[in-house]
Amino acid sequence: MAILKAFVASLLVSLVLFQAFQLDAASVDTYPPIKIDCGKACATRCMLSKRPHLCNRACGTCCGRCNCVPPGTSGNYEACACYAEMTTRGNKKKCP
């Protein structure tokens, strides 16, 4: 009888440990979120800008806050809602 109790106890401990490791593995996939390379993304976004330094500065601020930059050199704001919603004090679009 003691052997059966020890077996059941070790089985329960194994199940608890297995469940704990599964939770740890699941949380690794989602946290911390992967940061994009804002410098590279903004260089691509601003490569055709008439004012590249201003464009890169504004894009870098937006990318840092939103962790995304819309594809292409202009438009495509639907790909990054946070980027599209940021405005200046004058209520104009902040992000290029």
mmCIF file with all atom_site columns, C-alpha atoms in Angstrom:
data_model
loop_
_atom_site.group_PDB
_atom_site.id
_atom_site.type_symbol
_atom_site.label_atom_id
_atom_site.label_alt_id
_atom_site.label_comp_id
_atom_site.label_asym_id
_atom_site.label_entity_id
_atom_site.label_seq_id
_atom_site.pdbx_PDB_ins_code
_atom_site.Cartn_x
_atom_site.Cartn_y
_atom_site.Cartn_z
_atom_site.occupancy
_atom_site.B_iso_or_equiv
_atom_site.pdbx_formal_charge
_atom_site.auth_seq_id
_atom_site.auth_comp_id
_atom_site.auth_asym_id
_atom_site.auth_atom_id
_atom_site.pdbx_PDB_model_num
ATOM 1  C CA . MET A 1 1  ? 0.000  0.000  0.000   1.00 0.00 ? 1  MET A CA 1
ATOM 2  C CA . ALA A 1 2  ? 2.859  2.427  0.753   1.00 0.00 ? 2  ALA A CA 1
ATOM 3  C CA . ILE A 1 3  ? 4.288  1.825  -2.708  1.00 0.00 ? 3  ILE A CA 1
ATOM 4  C CA . LEU A 1 4  ? 0.949  2.713  -4.321  1.00 0.00 ? 4  LEU A CA 1
ATOM 5  C CA . LYS A 1 5  ? 0.709  5.944  -2.288  1.00 0.00 ? 5  LYS A CA 1
ATOM 6  C CA . ALA A 1 6  ? 4.265  6.889  -3.276  1.00 0.00 ? 6  ALA A CA 1
ATOM 7  C CA . PHE A 1 7  ? 3.478  6.180  -6.947  1.00 0.00 ? 7  PHE A CA 1
ATOM 8  C CA . VAL A 1 8  ? 0.306  8.296  -6.885  1.00 0.00 ? 8  VAL A CA 1
ATOM 9  C CA . ALA A 1 9  ? 2.127  11.116 -5.102  1.00 0.00 ? 9  ALA A CA 1
ATOM 10 C CA . SER A 1 10 ? 4.983  11.106 -7.629  1.00 0.00 ? 10 SER A CA 1
ATOM 11 C CA . LEU A 1 11 ? 2.451  11.045 -10.480 1.00 0.00 ? 11 LEU A CA 1
ATOM 12 C CA . LEU A 1 12 ? 0.672  14.104 -9.071  1.00 0.00 ? 12 LEU A CA 1
ATOM 13 C CA . VAL A 1 13 ? 3.956  15.969 -8.606  1.00 0.00 ? 13 VAL A CA 1
ATOM 14 C CA . SER A 1 14 ? 4.929  15.123 -12.198 1.00 0.00 ? 14 SER A CA 1
ATOM 15 C CA . LEU A 1 15 ? 1.619  16.457 -13.511 1.00 0.00 ? 15 LEU A CA 1
ATOM 16 C CA . VAL A 1 16 ? 1.962  19.686 -11.545 1.00 0.00 ? 16 VAL A CA 1
ATOM 17 C CA . LEU A 1 17 ? 5.524  20.232 -12.790 1.00 0.00 ? 17 LEU A CA 1
ATOM 18 C CA . PHE A 1 18 ? 4.501  19.429 -16.372 1.00 0.00 ? 18 PHE A CA 1
ATOM 19 C CA . GLN A 1 19 ? 1.681  21.989 -16.180 1.00 0.00 ? 19 GLN A CA 1
ATOM 20 C CA . ALA A 1 20 ? 4.021  24.615 -14.737 1.00 0.00 ? 20 ALA A CA 1
ATOM 21 C CA . PHE A 1 21 ? 6.556  24.144 -17.546 1.00 0.00 ? 21 PHE A CA 1
ATOM 22 C CA . GLN A 1 22 ? 3.808  24.405 -20.162 1.00 0.00 ? 22 GLN A CA 1
ATOM 23 C CA . LEU A 1 23 ? 2.715  27.771 -18.715 1.00 0.00 ? 23 LEU A CA 1
ATOM 24 C CA . ASP A 1 24 ? 6.303  29.038 -18.744 1.00 0.00 ? 24 ASP A CA 1
ATOM 25 C CA . ALA A 1 25 ? 6.766  28.014 -22.379 1.00 0.00 ? 25 ALA A CA 1
ATOM 26 C CA . ALA A 1 26 ? 3.538  29.755 -23.411 1.00 0.00 ? 26 ALA A CA 1
ATOM 27 C CA . SER A 1 27 ? 4.504  33.014 -21.707 1.00 0.00 ? 27 SER A CA 1
ATOM 28 C CA . VAL A 1 28 ? 7.909  33.105 -23.429 1.00 0.00 ? 28 VAL A CA 1
ATOM 29 C CA . ASP A 1 29 ? 6.201  33.383 -26.833 1.00 0.00 ? 29 ASP A CA 1
ATOM 30 C CA . THR A 1 30 ? 4.204  36.488 -25.952 1.00 0.00 ? 30 THR A CA 1
ATOM 31 C CA . TYR A 1 31 ? 6.346  38.427 -23.483 1.00 0.00 ? 31 TYR A CA 1
ATOM 32 C CA . PRO A 1 32 ? 8.321  40.588 -23.918 1.00 0.00 ? 32 PRO A CA 1
ATOM 33 C CA . PRO A 1 33 ? 7.022  41.770 -27.274 1.00 0.00 ? 33 PRO A CA 1
ATOM 34 C CA . ILE A 1 34 ? 9.609  41.840 -30.047 1.00 0.00 ? 34 ILE A CA 1
ATOM 35 C CA . LYS A 1 35 ? 10.868 45.351 -30.775 1.00 0.00 ? 35 LYS A CA 1
ATOM 36 C CA . ILE A 1 36 ? 11.326 46.300 -34.401 1.00 0.00 ? 36 ILE A CA 1
ATOM 37 C CA . ASP A 1 37 ? 14.410 48.112 -35.710 1.00 0.00 ? 37 ASP A CA 1
ATOM 38 C CA . CYS A 1 38 ? 12.975 51.642 -35.896 1.00 0.00 ? 38 CYS A CA 1
ATOM 39 C CA . GLY A 1 39 ? 16.076 53.076 -37.535 1.00 0.00 ? 39 GLY A CA 1
ATOM 40 C CA . LYS A 1 40 ? 15.878 50.702 -40.463 1.00 0.00 ? 40 LYS A CA 1
ATOM 41 C CA . ALA A 1 41 ? 12.084 50.921 -40.779 1.00 0.00 ? 41 ALA A CA 1
ATOM 42 C CA . CYS A 1 42 ? 12.152 54.736 -40.706 1.00 0.00 ? 42 CYS A CA 1
ATOM 43 C CA . ALA A 1 43 ? 15.042 54.933 -43.174 1.00 0.00 ? 43 ALA A CA 1
ATOM 44 C CA . THR A 1 44 ? 12.890 52.949 -45.596 1.00 0.00 ? 44 THR A CA 1
ATOM 45 C CA . ARG A 1 45 ? 9.803  55.030 -44.838 1.00 0.00 ? 45 ARG A CA 1
ATOM 46 C CA . CYS A 1 46 ? 11.632 58.360 -45.285 1.00 0.00 ? 46 CYS A CA 1
ATOM 47 C CA . MET A 1 47 ? 13.945 57.565 -48.201 1.00 0.00 ? 47 MET A CA 1
ATOM 48 C CA . LEU A 1 48 ? 11.929 59.684 -50.677 1.00 0.00 ? 48 LEU A CA 1
ATOM 49 C CA . SER A 1 49 ? 11.146 62.523 -48.278 1.00 0.00 ? 49 SER A CA 1
ATOM 50 C CA . LYS A 1 50 ? 12.123 66.076 -49.200 1.00 0.00 ? 50 LYS A CA 1
ATOM 51 C CA . ARG A 1 51 ? 13.087 66.597 -45.540 1.00 0.00 ? 51 ARG A CA 1
ATOM 52 C CA . PRO A 1 52 ? 14.677 63.268 -44.536 1.00 0.00 ? 52 PRO A CA 1
ATOM 53 C CA . HIS A 1 53 ? 16.043 64.393 -41.136 1.00 0.00 ? 53 HIS A CA 1
ATOM 54 C CA . LEU A 1 54 ? 12.661 65.737 -40.022 1.00 0.00 ? 54 LEU A CA 1
ATOM 55 C CA . CYS A 1 55 ? 10.919 62.646 -41.401 1.00 0.00 ? 55 CYS A CA 1
ATOM 56 C CA . ASN A 1 56 ? 13.314 60.270 -39.611 1.00 0.00 ? 56 ASN A CA 1
ATOM 57 C CA . ARG A 1 57 ? 12.964 62.143 -36.312 1.00 0.00 ? 57 ARG A CA 1
ATOM 58 C CA . ALA A 1 58 ? 9.160  62.088 -36.411 1.00 0.00 ? 58 ALA A CA 1
ATOM 59 C CA . CYS A 1 59 ? 9.052  58.505 -37.646 1.00 0.00 ? 59 CYS A CA 1
ATOM 60 C CA . GLY A 1 60 ? 11.465 57.418 -34.901 1.00 0.00 ? 60 GLY A CA 1
ATOM 61 C CA . THR A 1 61 ? 9.250  58.957 -32.221 1.00 0.00 ? 61 THR A CA 1
ATOM 62 C CA . CYS A 1 62 ? 6.153  57.287 -33.646 1.00 0.00 ? 62 CYS A CA 1
ATOM 63 C CA . CYS A 1 63 ? 7.877  53.938 -34.096 1.00 0.00 ? 63 CYS A CA 1
ATOM 64 C CA . GLY A 1 64 ? 9.212  54.023 -30.541 1.00 0.00 ? 64 GLY A CA 1
ATOM 65 C CA . ARG A 1 65 ? 5.723  54.565 -29.138 1.00 0.00 ? 65 ARG A CA 1
ATOM 66 C CA . CYS A 1 66 ? 3.834  52.229 -31.488 1.00 0.00 ? 66 CYS A CA 1
ATOM 67 C CA . ASN A 1 67 ? 6.489  49.603 -32.287 1.00 0.00 ? 67 ASN A CA 1
ATOM 68 C CA . CYS A 1 68 ? 5.378  49.617 -35.923 1.00 0.00 ? 68 CYS A CA 1
ATOM 69 C CA . VAL A 1 69 ? 5.895  51.599 -39.124 1.00 0.00 ? 69 VAL A CA 1
ATOM 70 C CA . PRO A 1 70 ? 3.545  51.296 -42.098 1.00 0.00 ? 70 PRO A CA 1
ATOM 71 C CA . PRO A 1 71 ? 5.089  49.709 -45.205 1.00 0.00 ? 71 PRO A CA 1
ATOM 72 C CA . GLY A 1 72 ? 6.161  51.846 -48.156 1.00 0.00 ? 72 GLY A CA 1
ATOM 73 C CA . THR A 1 73 ? 7.234  55.460 -48.315 1.00 0.00 ? 73 THR A CA 1
ATOM 74 C CA . SER A 1 74 ? 3.797  57.005 -47.675 1.00 0.00 ? 74 SER A CA 1
ATOM 75 C CA . GLY A 1 75 ? 0.205  56.095 -46.850 1.00 0.00 ? 75 GLY A CA 1
ATOM 76 C CA . ASN A 1 76 ? -0.694 52.552 -45.741 1.00 0.00 ? 76 ASN A CA 1
ATOM 77 C CA . TYR A 1 77 ? -1.707 53.860 -42.301 1.00 0.00 ? 77 TYR A CA 1
ATOM 78 C CA . GLU A 1 78 ? -4.217 51.025 -41.884 1.00 0.00 ? 78 GLU A CA 1
ATOM 79 C CA . ALA A 1 79 ? -1.269 48.690 -41.279 1.00 0.00 ? 79 ALA A CA 1
ATOM 80 C CA . CYS A 1 80 ? -0.402 50.544 -38.050 1.00 0.00 ? 80 CYS A CA 1
ATOM 81 C CA . ALA A 1 81 ? -3.379 52.181 -36.345 1.00 0.00 ? 81 ALA A CA 1
ATOM 82 C CA . CYS A 1 82 ? -1.350 53.671 -33.468 1.00 0.00 ? 82 CYS A CA 1
ATOM 83 C CA . TYR A 1 83 ? 1.003  55.324 -35.957 1.00 0.00 ? 83 TYR A CA 1
ATOM 84 C CA . ALA A 1 84 ? -1.929 56.813 -37.873 1.00 0.00 ? 84 ALA A CA 1
ATOM 85 C CA . GLU A 1 85 ? -3.690 58.208 -34.779 1.00 0.00 ? 85 GLU A CA 1
ATOM 86 C CA . MET A 1 86 ? -0.801 60.252 -33.368 1.00 0.00 ? 86 MET A CA 1
ATOM 87 C CA . THR A 1 87 ? -1.169 63.999 -33.889 1.00 0.00 ? 87 THR A CA 1
ATOM 88 C CA . THR A 1 88 ? 0.815  67.160 -33.211 1.00 0.00 ? 88 THR A CA 1
ATOM 89 C CA . ARG A 1 89 ? -0.337 69.955 -30.906 1.00 0.00 ? 89 ARG A CA 1
ATOM 90 C CA . GLY A 1 90 ? -1.902 71.565 -33.989 1.00 0.00 ? 90 GLY A CA 1
ATOM 91 C CA . ASN A 1 91 ? -3.988 68.406 -34.559 1.00 0.00 ? 91 ASN A CA 1
ATOM 92 C CA . LYS A 1 92 ? -2.048 67.437 -37.718 1.00 0.00 ? 92 LYS A CA 1
ATOM 93 C CA . LYS A 1 93 ? -0.672 63.938 -38.347 1.00 0.00 ? 93 LYS A CA 1
ATOM 94 C CA . LYS A 1 94 ? 2.557  63.544 -36.438 1.00 0.00 ? 94 LYS A CA 1
ATOM 95 C CA . CYS A 1 95 ? 3.855  60.475 -38.209 1.00 0.00 ? 95 CYS A CA 1
ATOM 96 C CA . PRO A 1 96 ? 5.083  60.582 -41.824 1.00 0.00 ? 96 PRO A CA 1
#
